[in-house]
Coordinates of C-alpha atoms and ligand atoms in Angstrom, one line a residue:
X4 CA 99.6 23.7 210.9
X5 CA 96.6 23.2 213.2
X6 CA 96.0 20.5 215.6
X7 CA 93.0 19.4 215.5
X8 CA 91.1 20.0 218.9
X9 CA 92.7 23.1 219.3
X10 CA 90.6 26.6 219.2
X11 CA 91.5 29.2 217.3
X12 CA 90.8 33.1 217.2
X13 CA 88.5 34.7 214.7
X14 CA 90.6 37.6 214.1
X15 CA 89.5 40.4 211.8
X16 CA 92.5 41.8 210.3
X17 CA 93.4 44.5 207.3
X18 CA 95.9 42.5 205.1
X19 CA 98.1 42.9 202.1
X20 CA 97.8 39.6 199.7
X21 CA 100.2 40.2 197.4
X22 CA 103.5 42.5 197.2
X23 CA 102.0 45.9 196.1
X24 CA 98.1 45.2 196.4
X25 CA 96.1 47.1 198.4
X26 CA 95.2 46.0 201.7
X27 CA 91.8 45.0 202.6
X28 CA 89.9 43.6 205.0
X29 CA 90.6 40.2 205.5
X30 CA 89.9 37.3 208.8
X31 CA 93.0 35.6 210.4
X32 CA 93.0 32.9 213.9
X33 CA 95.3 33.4 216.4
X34 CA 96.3 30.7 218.5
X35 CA 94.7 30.2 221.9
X36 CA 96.8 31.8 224.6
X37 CA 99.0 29.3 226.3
X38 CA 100.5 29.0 229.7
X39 CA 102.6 32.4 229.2
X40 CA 100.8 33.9 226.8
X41 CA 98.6 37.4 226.9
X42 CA 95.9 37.9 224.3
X43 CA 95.6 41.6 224.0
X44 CA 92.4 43.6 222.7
X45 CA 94.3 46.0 220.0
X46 CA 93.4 49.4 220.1
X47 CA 95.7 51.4 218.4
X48 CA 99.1 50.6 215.6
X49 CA 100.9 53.3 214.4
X50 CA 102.5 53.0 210.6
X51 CA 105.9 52.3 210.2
X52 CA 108.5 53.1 207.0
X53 CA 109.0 49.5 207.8
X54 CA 105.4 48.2 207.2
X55 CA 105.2 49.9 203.5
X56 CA 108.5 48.7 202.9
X57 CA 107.3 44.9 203.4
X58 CA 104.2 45.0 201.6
X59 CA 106.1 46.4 198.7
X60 CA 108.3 43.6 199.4
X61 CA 111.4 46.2 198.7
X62 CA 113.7 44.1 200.9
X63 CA 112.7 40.7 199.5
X64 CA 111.5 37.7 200.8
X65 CA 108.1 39.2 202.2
X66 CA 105.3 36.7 202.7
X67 CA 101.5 36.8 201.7
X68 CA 98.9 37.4 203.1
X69 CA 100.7 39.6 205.2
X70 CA 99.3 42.0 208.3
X71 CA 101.9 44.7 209.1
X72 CA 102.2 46.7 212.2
X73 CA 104.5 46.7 215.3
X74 CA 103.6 49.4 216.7
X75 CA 100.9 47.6 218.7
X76 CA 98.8 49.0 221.9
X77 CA 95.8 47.6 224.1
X78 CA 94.1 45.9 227.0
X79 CA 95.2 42.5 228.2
X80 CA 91.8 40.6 227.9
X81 CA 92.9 37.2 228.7
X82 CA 95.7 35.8 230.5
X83 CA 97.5 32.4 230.4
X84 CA 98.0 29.9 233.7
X85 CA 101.5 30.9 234.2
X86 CA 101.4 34.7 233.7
X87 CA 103.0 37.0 236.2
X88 CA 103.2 40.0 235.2
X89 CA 99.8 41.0 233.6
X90 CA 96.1 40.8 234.5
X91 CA 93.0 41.4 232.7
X92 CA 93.0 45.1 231.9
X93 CA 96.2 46.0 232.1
X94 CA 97.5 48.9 229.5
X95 CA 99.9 46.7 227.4
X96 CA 102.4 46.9 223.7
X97 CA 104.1 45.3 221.6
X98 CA 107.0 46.3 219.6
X99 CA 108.9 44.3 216.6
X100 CA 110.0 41.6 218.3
X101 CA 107.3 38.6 219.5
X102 CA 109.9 36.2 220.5
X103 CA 113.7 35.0 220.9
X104 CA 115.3 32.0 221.8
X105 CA 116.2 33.6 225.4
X106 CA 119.3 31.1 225.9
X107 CA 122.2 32.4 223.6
X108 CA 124.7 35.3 224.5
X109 CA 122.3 38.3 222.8
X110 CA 119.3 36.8 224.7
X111 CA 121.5 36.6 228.0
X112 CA 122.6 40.2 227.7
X113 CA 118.9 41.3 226.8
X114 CA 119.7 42.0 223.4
X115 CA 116.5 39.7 221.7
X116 CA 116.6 41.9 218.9
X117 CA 120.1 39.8 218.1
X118 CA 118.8 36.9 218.8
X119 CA 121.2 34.4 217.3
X120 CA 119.0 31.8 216.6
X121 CA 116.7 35.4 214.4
X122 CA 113.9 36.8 216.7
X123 CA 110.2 36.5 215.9
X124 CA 109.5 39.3 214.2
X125 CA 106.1 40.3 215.0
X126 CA 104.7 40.2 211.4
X127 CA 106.3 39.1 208.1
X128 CA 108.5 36.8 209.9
X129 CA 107.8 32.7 211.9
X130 CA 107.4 32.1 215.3
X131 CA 110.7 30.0 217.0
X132 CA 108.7 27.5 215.6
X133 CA 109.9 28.9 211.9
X134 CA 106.8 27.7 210.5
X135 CA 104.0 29.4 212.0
X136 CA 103.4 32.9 210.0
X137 CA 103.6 36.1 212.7
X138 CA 101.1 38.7 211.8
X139 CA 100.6 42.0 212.5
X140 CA 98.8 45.0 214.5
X141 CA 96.6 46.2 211.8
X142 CA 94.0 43.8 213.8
X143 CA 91.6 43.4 216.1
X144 CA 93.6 41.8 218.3
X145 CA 97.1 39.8 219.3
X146 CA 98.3 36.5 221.3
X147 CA 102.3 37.5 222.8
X148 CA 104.4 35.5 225.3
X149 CA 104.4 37.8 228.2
X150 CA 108.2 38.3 228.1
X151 CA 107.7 40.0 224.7
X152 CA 104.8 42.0 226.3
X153 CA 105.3 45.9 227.5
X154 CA 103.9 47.7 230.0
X155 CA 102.3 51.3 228.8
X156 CA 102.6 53.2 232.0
X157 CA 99.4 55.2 232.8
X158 CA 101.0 58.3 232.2
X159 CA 101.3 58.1 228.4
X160 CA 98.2 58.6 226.3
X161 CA 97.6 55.3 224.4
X162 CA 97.5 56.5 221.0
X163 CA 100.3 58.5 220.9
X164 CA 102.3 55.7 223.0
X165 CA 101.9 52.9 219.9
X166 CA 104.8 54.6 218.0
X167 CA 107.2 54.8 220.8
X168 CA 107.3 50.8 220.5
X169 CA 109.5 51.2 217.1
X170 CA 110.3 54.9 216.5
X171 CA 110.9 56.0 220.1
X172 CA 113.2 52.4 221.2
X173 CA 114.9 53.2 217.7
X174 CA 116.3 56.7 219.0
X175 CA 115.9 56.0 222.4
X176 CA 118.3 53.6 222.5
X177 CA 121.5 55.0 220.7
X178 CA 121.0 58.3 222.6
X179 CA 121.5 56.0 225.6
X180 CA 124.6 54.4 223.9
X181 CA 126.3 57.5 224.0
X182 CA 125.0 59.1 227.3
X183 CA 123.0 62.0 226.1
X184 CA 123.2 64.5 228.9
X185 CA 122.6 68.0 229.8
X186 CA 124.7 69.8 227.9
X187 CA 125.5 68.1 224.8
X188 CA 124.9 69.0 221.1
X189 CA 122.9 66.8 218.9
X190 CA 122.3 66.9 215.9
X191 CA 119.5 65.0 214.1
X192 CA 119.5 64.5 210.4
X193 CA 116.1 64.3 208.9
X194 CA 112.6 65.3 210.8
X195 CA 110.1 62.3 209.7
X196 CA 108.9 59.6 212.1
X197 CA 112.0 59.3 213.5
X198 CA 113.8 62.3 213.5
X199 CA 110.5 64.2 215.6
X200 CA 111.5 61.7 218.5
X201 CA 114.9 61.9 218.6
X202 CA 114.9 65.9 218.6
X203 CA 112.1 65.6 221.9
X204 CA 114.0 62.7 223.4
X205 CA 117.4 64.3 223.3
X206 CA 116.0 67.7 224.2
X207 CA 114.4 66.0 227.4
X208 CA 117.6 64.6 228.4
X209 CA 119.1 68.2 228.2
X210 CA 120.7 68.2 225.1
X211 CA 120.8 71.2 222.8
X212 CA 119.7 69.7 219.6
X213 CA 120.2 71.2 215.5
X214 CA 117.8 70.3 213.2
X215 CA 119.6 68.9 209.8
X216 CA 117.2 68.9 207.1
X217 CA 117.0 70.0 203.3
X218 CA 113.7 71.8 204.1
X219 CA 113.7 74.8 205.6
X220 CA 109.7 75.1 205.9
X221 CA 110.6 71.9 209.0
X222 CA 112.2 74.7 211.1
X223 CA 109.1 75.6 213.2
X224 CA 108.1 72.1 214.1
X225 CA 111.7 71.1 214.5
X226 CA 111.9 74.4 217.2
X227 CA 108.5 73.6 219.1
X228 CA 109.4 69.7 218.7
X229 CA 112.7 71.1 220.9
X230 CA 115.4 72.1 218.4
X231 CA 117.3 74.8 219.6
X232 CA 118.9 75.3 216.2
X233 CA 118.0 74.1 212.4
X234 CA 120.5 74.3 209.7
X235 CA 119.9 73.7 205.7
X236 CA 121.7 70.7 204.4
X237 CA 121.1 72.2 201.1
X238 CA 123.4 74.9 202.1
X239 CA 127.5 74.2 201.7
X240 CA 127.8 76.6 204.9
X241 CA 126.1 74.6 207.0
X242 CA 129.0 71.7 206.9
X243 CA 131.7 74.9 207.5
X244 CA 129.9 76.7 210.3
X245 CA 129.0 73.6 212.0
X246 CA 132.4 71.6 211.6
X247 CA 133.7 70.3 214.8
X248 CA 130.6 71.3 216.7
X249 CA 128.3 68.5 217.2
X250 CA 129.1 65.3 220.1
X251 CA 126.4 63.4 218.4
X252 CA 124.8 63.0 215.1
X253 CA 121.3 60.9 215.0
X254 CA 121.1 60.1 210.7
X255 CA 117.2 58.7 210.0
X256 CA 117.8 59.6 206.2
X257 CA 117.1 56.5 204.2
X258 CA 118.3 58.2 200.7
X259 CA 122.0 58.7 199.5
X260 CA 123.9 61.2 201.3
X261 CA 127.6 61.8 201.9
X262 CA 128.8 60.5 205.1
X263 CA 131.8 61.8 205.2
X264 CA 130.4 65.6 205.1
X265 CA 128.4 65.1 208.3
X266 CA 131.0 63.1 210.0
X267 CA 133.2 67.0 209.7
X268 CA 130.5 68.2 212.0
X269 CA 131.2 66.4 215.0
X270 CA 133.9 67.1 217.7
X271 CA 136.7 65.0 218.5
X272 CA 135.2 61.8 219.8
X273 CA 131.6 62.6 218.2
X274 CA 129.8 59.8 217.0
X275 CA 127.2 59.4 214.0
X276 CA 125.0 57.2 214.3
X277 CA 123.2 55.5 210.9
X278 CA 119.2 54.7 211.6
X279 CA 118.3 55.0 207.9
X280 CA 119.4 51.9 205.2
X281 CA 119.8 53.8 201.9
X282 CA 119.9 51.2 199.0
X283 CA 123.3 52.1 198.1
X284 CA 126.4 51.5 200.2
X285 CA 128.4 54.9 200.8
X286 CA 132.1 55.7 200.2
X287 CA 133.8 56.6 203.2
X288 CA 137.5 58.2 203.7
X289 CA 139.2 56.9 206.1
X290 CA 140.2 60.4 207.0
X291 CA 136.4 61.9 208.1
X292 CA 137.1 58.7 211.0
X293 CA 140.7 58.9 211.9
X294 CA 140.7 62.9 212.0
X295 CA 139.0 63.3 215.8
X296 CA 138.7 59.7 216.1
X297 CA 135.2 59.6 215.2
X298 CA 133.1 57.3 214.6
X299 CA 130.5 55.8 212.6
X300 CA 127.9 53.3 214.0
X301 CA 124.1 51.9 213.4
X302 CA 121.9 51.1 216.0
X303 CA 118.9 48.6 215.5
X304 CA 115.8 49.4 218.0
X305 CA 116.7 47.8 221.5
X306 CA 116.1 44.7 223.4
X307 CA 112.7 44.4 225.8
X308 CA 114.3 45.7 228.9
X309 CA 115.4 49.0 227.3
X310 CA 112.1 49.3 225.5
X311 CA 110.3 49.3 229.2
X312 CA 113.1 51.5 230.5
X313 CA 112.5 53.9 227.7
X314 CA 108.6 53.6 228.0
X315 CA 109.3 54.6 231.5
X316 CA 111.3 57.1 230.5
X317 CA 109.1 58.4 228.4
X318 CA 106.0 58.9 230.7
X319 CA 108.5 60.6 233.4
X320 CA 109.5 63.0 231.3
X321 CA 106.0 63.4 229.5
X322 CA 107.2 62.9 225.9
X323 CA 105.4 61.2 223.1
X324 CA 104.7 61.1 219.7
X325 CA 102.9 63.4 217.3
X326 CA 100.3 61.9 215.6
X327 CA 97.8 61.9 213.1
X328 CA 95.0 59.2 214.0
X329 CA 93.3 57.7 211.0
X330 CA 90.8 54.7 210.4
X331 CA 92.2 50.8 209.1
X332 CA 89.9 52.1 206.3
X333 CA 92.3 54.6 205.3
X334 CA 95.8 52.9 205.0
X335 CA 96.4 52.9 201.7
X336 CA 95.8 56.4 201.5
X337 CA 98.0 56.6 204.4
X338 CA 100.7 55.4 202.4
X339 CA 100.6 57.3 199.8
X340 CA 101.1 60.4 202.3
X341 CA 104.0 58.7 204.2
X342 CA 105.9 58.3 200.4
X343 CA 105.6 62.4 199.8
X344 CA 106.5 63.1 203.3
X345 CA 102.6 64.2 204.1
X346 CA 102.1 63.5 207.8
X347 CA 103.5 65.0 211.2
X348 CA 104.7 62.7 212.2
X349 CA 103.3 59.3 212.5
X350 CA 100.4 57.9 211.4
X351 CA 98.3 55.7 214.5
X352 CA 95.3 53.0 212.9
X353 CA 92.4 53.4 215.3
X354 CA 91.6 49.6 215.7
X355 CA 88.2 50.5 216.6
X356 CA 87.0 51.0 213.0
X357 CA 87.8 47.6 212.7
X358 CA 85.5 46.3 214.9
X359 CA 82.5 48.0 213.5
Ligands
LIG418 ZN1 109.1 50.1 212.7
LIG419 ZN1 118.6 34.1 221.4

């Protein structure tokens, strides 16, 4: 709803404006900044599993027109009255969350991605407000509260820094859960978006890290990503050889697989730890959990304070994504290629060609 008096921002965007239609080019306004608000000049959005997921609406309830992308990275170009912690210029991002409540237990704790009142997802979701539409970073450019706004520390190349904003907090943070150190055996199911960061992240923190995946033709990039080992999944040995061998298991597979398999793999105490939602729920025996007390958990990205502290991390230790830049003009196309598994590893929209 728009006040009248009130300016808004010519954006141009790319949009979907149905479930399954192409995106196109399309204008949006975003709302003047306000006291605490930073209106970034967009210049890159990487491509999440997420974003094709909602435009396909496969999780339901998506909303039209809808601009995807929370994988957001820029320039601050405008600052509200009350903002402290930006000025004009400044290398900013924006991850999947645009704002919480920032009173209830989650929010105390810093954990805005639990929100209890539901976050403000940054697209295909309402502001606080529940009736103003969030959209997107497949545009020219964005209007966030400063306390949902990230720092991009100058030692991280911008590009290759947008997907660290979902895919890097998303394996960041439950490598952090369980205290990843030197030392350690990890094993990461699945080398796709997710999977390349969690090998390089838990190889910088020291770990010795085995690549699980049902392509062997991965094992090269899973080695020069960090891997120190690769094993088949396709292969029954693999779950013998590697039985009670692994502390940690990250799991990014989003297609049926047997749980209780992998959970043999890790030592007493291991943990596995569930990134991927296939459709299905899994059986589980209560055996793969009680034998070793293992466990079986999910982790959902992180809250804003561990995204910083992993942004941080991640220009002290000089990792970042692999990427494959493309023009908004080629999302669709783009995809198509993330569906057959064609792109290593994430896909980043150069938000230039949207301004020409
Ligand atoms: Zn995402
Ligand atoms: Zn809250």
């Amino acid at each position: 709803m728009l006040e009248r008096g009130i300016r808004m921002l010519k954006t141009p965007v790319f949009a979907a404006p149905a479930a399954n239609a192409a995106l196109v080019a399309s204008t949006i306004e975003r709302r003047e900044p306000r006291a605490n608000d930073v209106l970034i000049e967009i210049d890159y959005c990487g491509v999440c599993h997420s974003d094709l997921h909602q435009v396909r609406d496969e999780w339901g309830a998506s909303k039209f027109p809808m601009v995807p992308g929370h994988e957001i990275v820029g320039r601050v170009k405008q600052v509200g009255a009350k903002v402290t912690r930006f000025q004009v210029g400044d290398r900013v991002g924006v991850g999947c969350l645009v704002d919480s409540c920032g009173t209830c237990a989650s929010c105390q704790r810093h954990h805005e991605q639990f929100c209890e009142k539901g976050a403000a997802m940054t697209y295909n979701g309402t502001e606080m407000d529940r009736v103003t539409p969030t959209q997107g970073g497949y545009a020219t450019q964005v209007v966030v509260d400063e306390k949902f706004t990230l720092k991009i520390p100058d030692g991280l190349d911008l590009a290759a820094a947008a997907p660290l904003l979902c895919a890097g907090i998303t394996t960041y943070s439950p490598l952090r859960q369980w205290n990843t150190k030197k030392g350690d055996r990890v094993g990461v199911v699945g080398l796709g978006g997710l999977g390349h960061m969690a090998v390089k992240l838990a190889a910088s923190m020291g770990a010795e890290v085995t690549m699980l995946s049902t392509s062997k033709n991965k094992e090269a990039d899973a080695r020069k990503l960090g891997a120190s080992g690769f094993a088949s999944t396709k292969d029954p040995a693999t779950f013998t050889k590697l039985a009670g061998q692994l502390d940690l298991i990250i799991d990014t597979i989003s297609a049926q697989h047997d749980y209780n398999q992998y959970l043999g793999m890790l030592r007493p105490y291991g943990a596995m730890v569930l990134l991927g939602a296939p459709p299905e729920p899994s059986p589980l025996a209560a055996f793969a959990l009680i034998m070793g007390n293992r466990r079986l958990a999910g982790s959902l990205i992180g809250g804003l304070a561990e995204t910083q502290e992993m942004l941080d991390y991640c220009a002290a230790h000089k990792v970042q994504s692999e990427i494959e830049i493309i023009p908004m003009q080629k999302i669709n196309e783009a995809y198509e290629r993330m569906l057959v598994g064609d792109v290593r590893y994430r896909f980043v929209i150069d938000i230039a060609s949207l301004r020409q």
